[in-house]
Coordinates of C-alpha atoms in Angstrom, one line a residue:
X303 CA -33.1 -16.1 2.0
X304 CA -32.1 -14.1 -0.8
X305 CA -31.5 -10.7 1.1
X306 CA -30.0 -12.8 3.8
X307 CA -27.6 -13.8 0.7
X308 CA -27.0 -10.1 0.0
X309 CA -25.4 -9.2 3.2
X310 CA -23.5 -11.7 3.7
X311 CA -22.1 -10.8 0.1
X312 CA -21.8 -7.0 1.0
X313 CA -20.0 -8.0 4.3
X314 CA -17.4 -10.0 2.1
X315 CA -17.3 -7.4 -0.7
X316 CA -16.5 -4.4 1.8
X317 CA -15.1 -5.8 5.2
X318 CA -12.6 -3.6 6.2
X319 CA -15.1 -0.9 5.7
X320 CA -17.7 -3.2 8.1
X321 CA -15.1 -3.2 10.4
X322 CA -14.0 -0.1 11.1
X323 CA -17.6 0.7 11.3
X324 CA -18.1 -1.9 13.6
X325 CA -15.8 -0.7 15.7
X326 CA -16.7 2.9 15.7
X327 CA -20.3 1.8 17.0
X328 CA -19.0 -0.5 19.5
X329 CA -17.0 2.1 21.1
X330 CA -19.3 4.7 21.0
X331 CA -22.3 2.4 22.4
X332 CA -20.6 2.0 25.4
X333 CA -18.4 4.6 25.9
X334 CA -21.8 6.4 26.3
X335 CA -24.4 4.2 27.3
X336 CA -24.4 4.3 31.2
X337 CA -25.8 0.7 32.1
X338 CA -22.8 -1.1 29.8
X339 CA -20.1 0.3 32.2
X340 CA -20.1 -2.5 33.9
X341 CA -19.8 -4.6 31.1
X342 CA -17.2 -2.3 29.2
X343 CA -15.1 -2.3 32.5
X344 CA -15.0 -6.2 32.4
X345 CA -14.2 -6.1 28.1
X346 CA -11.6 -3.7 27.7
X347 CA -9.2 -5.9 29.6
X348 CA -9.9 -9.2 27.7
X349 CA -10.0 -7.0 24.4
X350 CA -6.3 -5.7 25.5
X351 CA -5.5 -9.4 25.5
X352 CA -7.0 -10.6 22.8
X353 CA -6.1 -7.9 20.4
X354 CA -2.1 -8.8 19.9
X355 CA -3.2 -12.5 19.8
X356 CA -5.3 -11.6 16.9
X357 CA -2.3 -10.1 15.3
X358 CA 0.0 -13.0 16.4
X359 CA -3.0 -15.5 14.6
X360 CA -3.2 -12.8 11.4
X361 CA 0.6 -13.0 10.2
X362 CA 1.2 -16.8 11.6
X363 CA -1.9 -18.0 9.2
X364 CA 0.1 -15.8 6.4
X365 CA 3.3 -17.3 6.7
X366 CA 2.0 -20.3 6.7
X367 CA 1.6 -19.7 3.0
X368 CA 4.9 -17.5 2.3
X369 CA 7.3 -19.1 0.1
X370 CA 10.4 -18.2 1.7
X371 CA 13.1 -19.0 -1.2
X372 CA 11.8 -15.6 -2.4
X373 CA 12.7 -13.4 0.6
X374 CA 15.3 -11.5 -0.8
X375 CA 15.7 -7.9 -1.4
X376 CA 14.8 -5.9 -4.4
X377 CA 15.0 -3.0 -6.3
X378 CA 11.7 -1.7 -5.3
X379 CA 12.6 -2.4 -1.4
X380 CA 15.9 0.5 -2.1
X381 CA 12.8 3.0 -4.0
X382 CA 10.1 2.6 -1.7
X383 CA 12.4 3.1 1.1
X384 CA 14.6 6.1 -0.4
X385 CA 11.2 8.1 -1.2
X386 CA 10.5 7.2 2.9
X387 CA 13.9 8.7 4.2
X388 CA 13.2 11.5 1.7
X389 CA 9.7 12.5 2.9
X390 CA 10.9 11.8 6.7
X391 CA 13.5 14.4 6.0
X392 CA 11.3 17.0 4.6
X393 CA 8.7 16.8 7.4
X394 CA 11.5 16.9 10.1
X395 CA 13.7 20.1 8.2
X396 CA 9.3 21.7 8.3
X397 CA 9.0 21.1 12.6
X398 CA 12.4 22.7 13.0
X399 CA 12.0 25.6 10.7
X400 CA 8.5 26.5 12.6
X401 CA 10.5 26.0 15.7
X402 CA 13.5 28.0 14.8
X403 CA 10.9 31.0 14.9
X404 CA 11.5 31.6 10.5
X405 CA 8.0 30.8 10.0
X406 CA 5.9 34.4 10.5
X407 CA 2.4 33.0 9.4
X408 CA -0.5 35.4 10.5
X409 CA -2.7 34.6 13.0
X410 CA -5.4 32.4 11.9
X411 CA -3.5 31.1 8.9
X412 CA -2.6 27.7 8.6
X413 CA -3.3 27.1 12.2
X414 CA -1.8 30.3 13.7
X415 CA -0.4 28.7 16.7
X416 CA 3.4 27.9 15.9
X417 CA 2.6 25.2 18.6
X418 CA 0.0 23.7 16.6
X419 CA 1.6 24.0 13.8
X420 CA 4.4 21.4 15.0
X421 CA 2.2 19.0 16.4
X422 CA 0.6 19.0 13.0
X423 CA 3.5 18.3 11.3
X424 CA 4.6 15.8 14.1
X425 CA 1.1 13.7 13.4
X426 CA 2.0 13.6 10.1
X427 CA 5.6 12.3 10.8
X428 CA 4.1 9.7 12.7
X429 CA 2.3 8.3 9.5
X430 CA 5.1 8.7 7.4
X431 CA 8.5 7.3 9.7
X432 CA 6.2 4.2 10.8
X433 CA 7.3 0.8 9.3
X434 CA 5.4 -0.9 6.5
X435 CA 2.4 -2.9 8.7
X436 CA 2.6 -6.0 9.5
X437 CA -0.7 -6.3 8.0
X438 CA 0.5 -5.5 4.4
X439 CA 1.4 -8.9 2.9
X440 CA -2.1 -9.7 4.0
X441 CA -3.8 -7.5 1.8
X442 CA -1.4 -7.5 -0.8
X443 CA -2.1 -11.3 -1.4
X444 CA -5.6 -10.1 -1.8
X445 CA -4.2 -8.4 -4.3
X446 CA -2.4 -10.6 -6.0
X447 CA 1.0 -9.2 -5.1
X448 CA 3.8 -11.1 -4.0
X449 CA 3.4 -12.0 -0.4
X450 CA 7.1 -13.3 0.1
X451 CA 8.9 -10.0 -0.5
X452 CA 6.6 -7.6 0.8
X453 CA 7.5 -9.8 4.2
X454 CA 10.7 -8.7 3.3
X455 CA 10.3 -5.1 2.8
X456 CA 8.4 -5.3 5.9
X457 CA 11.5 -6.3 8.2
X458 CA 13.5 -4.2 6.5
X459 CA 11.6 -1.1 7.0
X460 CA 10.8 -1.9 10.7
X461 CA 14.9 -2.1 10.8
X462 CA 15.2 1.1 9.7
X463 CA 12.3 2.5 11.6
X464 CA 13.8 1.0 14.7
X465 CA 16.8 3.7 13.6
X466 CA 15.3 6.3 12.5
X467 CA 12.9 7.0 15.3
X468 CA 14.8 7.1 18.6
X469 CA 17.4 9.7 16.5
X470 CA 14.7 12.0 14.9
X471 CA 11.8 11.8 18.0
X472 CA 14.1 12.9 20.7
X473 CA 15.1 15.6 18.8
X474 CA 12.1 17.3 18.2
X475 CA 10.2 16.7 21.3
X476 CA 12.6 16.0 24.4
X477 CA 11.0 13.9 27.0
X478 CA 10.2 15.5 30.5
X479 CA 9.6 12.0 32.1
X480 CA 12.8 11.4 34.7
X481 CA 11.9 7.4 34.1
X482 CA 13.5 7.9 30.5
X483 CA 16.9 8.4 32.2
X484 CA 18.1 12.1 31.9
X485 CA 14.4 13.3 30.5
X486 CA 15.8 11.3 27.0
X487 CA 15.3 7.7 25.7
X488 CA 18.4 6.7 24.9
X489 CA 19.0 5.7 21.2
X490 CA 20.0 2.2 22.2
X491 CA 17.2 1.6 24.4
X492 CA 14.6 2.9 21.8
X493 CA 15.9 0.8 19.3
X494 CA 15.7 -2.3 21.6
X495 CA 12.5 -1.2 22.5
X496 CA 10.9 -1.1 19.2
X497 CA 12.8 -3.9 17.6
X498 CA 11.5 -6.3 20.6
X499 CA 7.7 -5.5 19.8
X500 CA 8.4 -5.5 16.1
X501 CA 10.5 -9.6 16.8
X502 CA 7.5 -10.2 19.4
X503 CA 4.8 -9.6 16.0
X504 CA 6.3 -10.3 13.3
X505 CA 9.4 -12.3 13.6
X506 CA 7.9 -15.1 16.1
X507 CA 4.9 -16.3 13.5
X508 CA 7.7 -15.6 10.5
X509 CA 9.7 -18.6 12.1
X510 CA 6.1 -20.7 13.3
X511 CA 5.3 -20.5 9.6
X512 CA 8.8 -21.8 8.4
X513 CA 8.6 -24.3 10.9
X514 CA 5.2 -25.5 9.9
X515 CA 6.5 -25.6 6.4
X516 CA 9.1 -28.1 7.0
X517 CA 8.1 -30.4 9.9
X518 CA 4.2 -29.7 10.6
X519 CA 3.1 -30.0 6.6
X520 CA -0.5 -31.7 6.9
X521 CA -1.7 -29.0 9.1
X522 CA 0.3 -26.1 7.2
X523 CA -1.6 -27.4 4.2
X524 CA -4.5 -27.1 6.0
X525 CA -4.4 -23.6 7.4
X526 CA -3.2 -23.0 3.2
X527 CA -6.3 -23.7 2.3
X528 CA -8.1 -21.3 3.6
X529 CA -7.2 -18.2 1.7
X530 CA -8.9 -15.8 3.6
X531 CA -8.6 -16.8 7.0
X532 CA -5.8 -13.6 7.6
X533 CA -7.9 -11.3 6.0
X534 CA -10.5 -11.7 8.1
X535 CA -8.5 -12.1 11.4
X536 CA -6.8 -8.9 10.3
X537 CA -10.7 -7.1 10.1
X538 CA -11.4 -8.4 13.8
X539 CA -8.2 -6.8 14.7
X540 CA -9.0 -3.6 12.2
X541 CA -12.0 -3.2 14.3
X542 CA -10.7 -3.1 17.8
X543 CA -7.7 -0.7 16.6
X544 CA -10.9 1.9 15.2
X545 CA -12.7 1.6 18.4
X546 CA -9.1 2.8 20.6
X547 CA -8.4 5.4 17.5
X548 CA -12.3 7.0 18.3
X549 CA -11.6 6.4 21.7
X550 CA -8.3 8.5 21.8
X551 CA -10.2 11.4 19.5
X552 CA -13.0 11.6 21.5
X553 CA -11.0 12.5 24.4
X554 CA -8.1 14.6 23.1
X555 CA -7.5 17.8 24.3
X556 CA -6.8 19.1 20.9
X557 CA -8.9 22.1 19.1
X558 CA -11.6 20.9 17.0
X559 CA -9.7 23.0 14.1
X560 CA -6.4 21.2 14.8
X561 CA -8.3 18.2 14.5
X562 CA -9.6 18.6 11.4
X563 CA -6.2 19.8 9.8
X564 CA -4.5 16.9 11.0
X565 CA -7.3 14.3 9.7
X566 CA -7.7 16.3 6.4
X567 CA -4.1 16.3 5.8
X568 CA -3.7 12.6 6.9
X569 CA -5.8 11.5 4.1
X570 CA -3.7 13.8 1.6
X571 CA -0.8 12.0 2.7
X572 CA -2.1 8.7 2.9
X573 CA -3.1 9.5 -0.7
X574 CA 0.3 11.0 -1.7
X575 CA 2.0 7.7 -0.1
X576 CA 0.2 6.2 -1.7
X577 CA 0.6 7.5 -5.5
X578 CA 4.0 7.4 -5.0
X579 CA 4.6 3.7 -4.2
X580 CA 2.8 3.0 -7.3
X581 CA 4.8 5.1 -9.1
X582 CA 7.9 3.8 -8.0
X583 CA 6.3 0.1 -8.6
X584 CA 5.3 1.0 -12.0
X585 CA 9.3 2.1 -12.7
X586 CA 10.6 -1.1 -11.0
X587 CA 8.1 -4.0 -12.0
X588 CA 6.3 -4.3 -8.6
X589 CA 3.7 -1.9 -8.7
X590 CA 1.1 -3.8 -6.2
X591 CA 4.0 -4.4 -3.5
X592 CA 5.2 -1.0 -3.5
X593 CA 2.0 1.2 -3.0
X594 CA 1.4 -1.0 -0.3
X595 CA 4.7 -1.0 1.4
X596 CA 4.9 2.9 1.3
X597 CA 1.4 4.3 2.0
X598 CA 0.1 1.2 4.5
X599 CA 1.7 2.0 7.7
X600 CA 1.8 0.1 11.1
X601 CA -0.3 2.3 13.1
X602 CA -0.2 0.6 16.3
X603 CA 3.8 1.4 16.3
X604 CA 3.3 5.2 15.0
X605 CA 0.6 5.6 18.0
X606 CA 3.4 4.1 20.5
X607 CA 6.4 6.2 19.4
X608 CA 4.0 9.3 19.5
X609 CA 2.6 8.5 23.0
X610 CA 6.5 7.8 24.1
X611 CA 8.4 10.3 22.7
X612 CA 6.3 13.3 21.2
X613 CA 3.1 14.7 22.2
X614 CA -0.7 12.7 22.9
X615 CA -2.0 14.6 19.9
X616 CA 0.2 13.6 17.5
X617 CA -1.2 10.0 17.9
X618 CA -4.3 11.4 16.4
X619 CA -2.4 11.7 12.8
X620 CA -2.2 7.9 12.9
X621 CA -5.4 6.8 14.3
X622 CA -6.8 9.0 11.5
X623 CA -4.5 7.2 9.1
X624 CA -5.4 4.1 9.3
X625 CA -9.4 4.8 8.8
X626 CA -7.9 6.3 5.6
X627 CA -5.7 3.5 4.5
X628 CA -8.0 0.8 4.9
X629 CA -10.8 3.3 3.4
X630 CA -8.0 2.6 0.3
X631 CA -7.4 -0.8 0.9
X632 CA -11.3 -1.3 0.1
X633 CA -11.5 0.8 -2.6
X634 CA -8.2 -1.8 -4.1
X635 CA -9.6 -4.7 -3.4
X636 CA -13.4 -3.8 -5.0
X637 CA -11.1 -2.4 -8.3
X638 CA -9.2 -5.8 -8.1
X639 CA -12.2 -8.0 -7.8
X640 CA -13.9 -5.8 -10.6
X641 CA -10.9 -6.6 -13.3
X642 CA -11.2 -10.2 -11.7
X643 CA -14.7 -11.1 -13.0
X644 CA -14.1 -8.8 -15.9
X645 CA -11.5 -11.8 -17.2
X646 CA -13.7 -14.5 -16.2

């Protein structure tokens, strides 16, 4: 009874950890167990389904519980979002320096392979120029941030991702596909493209919950009371998006020494993201909200953009990223439950 206690404990203490092993396992069990094809053919399809509703159910359970008198920018939003721009510039002037031919690296050093090189730099692009997930006011209620503007930080950076993408992507890597009109996704089109997924998950529940708030209040109060009903909806989801970020490095066609660089240097920069949101927090009063805004990224988005506009590989540097960022996210939420009891 007692070691049946224990676990269930441990699960609670460390889910996102459970999770993304969870969904490492799963993938693995049957990408290579030959008598659950059958069975994986029939999953993957309901899991494709499932998967956004679990998102849809994550953030409509959290705004249930958002007080929206509070939405309003901040200073912190204009910080955390000026040290994004600035690191997005940085890593875009790198890819077109290497490109330009200026970098004369030997071979075997730092990669070798100017090609490699770029797609490097372009995985790590993808986990910086990606909008603050959708997931983040989730965890940062867990940790006792403010859950109202981080929802606002979060549409505003999905704005300005929906702008900065389609201008920088096409830039760097122009595509080949004749589909994309001229070999090029248009400007317009990618921002319409990206700003209907990002109204389809997380505008949608945003106006459920306000609804809910002011005509559906018995059952909003209900949902309210469960504190941790997101959190754990958002590990369900955590786990599927490990099991298609194993999937996707298990079959890439990049070296294993490319692979390592760009999931070395992915924790670097998830751990530089971030330091720096902290900082900036610390400076402007909201030090909880704005490591989270700048280091925890919406992955899902950063593996689309990378699959649409630059090349399959670079998706790896954000299906590495988010192992990273919710390895972080543990690690935040044991140190905030630690200080927790220590006031008790």
């Amino acid at each position: 009874m007692e070691k049946g206690k224990g676990i269930i404990r441990f699960v609670k203490d460390w889910t996102l950890p459970v999770a993304i092993v969870v969904g490492t396992v799963l993938y693995l069990v049957f990408a290579f167990v030959p008598q659950l094809d059958e069975a994986g053919t029939v999953l993957g399809p309901i899991i494709d389904t499932i998967f956004p509703i679990l998102i849809f159910l994550t953030l409509f359970v959290t705004f249930c519980k958002v007080d929206f008198h509070q939405m309003r920018p901040h200073r912190w939003h204009v910080g955390v979002l000026v040290a994004q721009l600035l690191m997005v510039a940085v890593c875009v002037g790198a890819i077109f320096w290497i490109k330009d031919g200026t970098n004369t690296a030997d071979e075997g050093v730092w990669l070798g392979d100017s090609r490699q090189q770029v797609l490097l730099l372009e995985a790590l692009l993808t986990c910086i120029i990606g909008p603050s997930a959708v997931a983040a006011p989730v965890v940062t209620g867990k940790l006792g941030g403010n859950i109202s503007t981080m929802i606002t930080y979060t549409i505003i950076s999905s704005v300005t991702a929906a702008i900065m993408i389609p201008i920088a992507f096409p830039l760097l890597e122009p595509s080949s596909d004749p589909s994309l009109g001229g070999g090029m996704l248009s400007f317009i089109d990618g921002f319409l493209i990206i700003m209907e997924k990002m109204a389809i998950v997380l505008l949608l529940p945003l106006v459920l919950g306000w609804v809910m708030q002011h005509h559906v209040k018995g059952l909003c109060a209900r949902i309210a009371a469960m504190p941790n009903l997101s959190f754990y909806l958002w590990a369900v989801s955590l786990s599927i998006t490990t099991g298609v970020t194993v999937k996707n490095i298990v079959h890439s066609t990049a070296t294993i020494e490319l692979l390592l660089w760009i999931a070395v240097l992915s924790f670097v920069l998830c751990l530089v993201q971030f330091a720096v949101g902290r900082g900036i927090g610390r400076t402007l009063g909201e030090e909880v909200n704005s490591g989270q805004a700048l280091f925890q990224k919406n992955t899902g988005l950063s593996i689309w953009v990378a699959y649409m506009y630059l090349n399959p590989v670079a998706s790896i540097g954000a299906g590495c990223y988010v192992l990273w960022q919710n390895i972080v996210n543990s690690l935040e939420l044991w140190q905030y439950r630690k200080k927790s009891n220590q006031h008790e």
